[in-house]
């Protein structure tokens, strides 16, 4: 089934907010087996909204809209969709009750214009908003579907997961089962090359590669009448993928690398501390985003200056003068010093040149050293990203720190 996504809101056209809804919906629809053919963005103009919905339905079976369902005068998505789909708005008491309950929960009075949100198309399948006041709905005509959801990402995501996704799944007799594999240390082109024979021969299951901020993902999906058959087909393909690139795969369940590392550390009861220079605390911030990590994460030190490295971690002045702050020797002394002051089982350090300045003839931007102390292991990894982007280098350094722990401590 072909689909189009229509984002409604003048603020999107002006670039005042980032349109994360389209990214989210494209991924989810793709996972469900829908082919997303078009992305449209239109301002709060009723005529243009109607025009784009009509245009999208000429080539697509499904149009999903976000935005324009609020209580104000410029929220006219429902009205325009009704005109296209040959329906009319009616007041639904059960929807009004849900909206009233929402405002009672907030302890705020409901203004008269919020009553407008209880007007929905007469033939609609209504979706209650678990995070806001504006309901969504699905409307069908002659085998064509329009689904309207609110614009705020939290409201839209909640509605899609709780109501819209089951509705879309019910429209197909087949079931789709997929696994998302995550890999680090291999580029997307290299990943695709190693799997090319499987990709070229694919019918079902299907394979698709994706690149994301220094790492890769691989989606393996099967569409069958029976769920157990789909699972078996995907699992069989995973075995074939493992034979080729298993050394790079860190998750088979679409987990972030920081989630995987922290989960394994918690399962094994291994404590962790970090000492960071070029990443400026990014590692500690990522780790402490994980619920329950206080059980194993002791401390994160940002020793940015040479003085901090000496005072906090005991890095020798001679080491800094002879080899420099960005060196294997300094990275190892940072990790060893961290071990002394924290006593943690796993101590990781990082020092590098994030850029865009600070480079020399022998130490270019993107040169990073990662130190690791674990038991009798004292390791250092040298990275050269070849990139001048400060944010990219810091992010890749973070992933490399996590990867080093995953490979040398948790594998």
C-alpha angles and dihedrals in degrees: 000000000000118000140189129199119215118193114197124200137094089224088066092055091049091051092238091133133023116249101233092154093075093052092049095046094046091055095045095046090048090053090052092054099257118137109227105212104169144025116202130183122190135170127242093286115127097206093052092046090054092045094052094046090052091046094049093049091056090071104018137063094209133038120187118195129192124194136020096081097107130113099258128100095255092056098097105141094115093051094052094045089051090054092051095045097042098245139117135227119254132181111251115201095204090055090049089053091053092050092048091049090051092056092044089054090053092047091234129126116250112236121220094252090063088070086072089070091065089064108099134162112280094235095041130127099225123218116203116226109236094187104035146010105267113090122212129217147189123228127189132198128169093343093310121116134204119189118190123197135172120269104233104098096227092051093044094047093049092048093047094050096043102038118000098052094053088047092053092046090053090057091069130063089208125077123223121213122183142169125204114213120199124207137183130193097037129084123234093247092050091047092051092047093054090050097039096113090054093045094048092050096043122129103138124020098039126207127209129176126212133186122218128175100314098331140072137231129204121200117203113188137174129192114202140146091246124052094213090055091050092050092049091051093050093046091051091052091048089058090054091048091049091057090060107034107006093123090067099044115100100168136029093185104057094262124156115247091244089055092051094048095046093046092052092046091051092047090053096039093236116155122224138203132174138205115197136186115159094026092056097214097319092127093053091045092052093048095048090053087072114093114241095015091124085082091071111013111091107174146335119212124195104205099176102158128056089244091056091049090053098041100041101032106022096241107172119249089222090057092053093046095047103037104015132234091285101062143103091251094054094045091053093046089050091054093044091049090049089053090054096049099039106029089213120158093232121037121181130183137184135195127168151123108279094179160158085170134018098072127135133193091268099033113049128189110281095036108136135171122202121196125200132187119186121155107309092345119106108174138168129194123200117211129188110184097182089217130118095204112113094203093047092050092049092048094047090049090054092051091046091053090052092045091051091054092045094051100039103034109022106033 
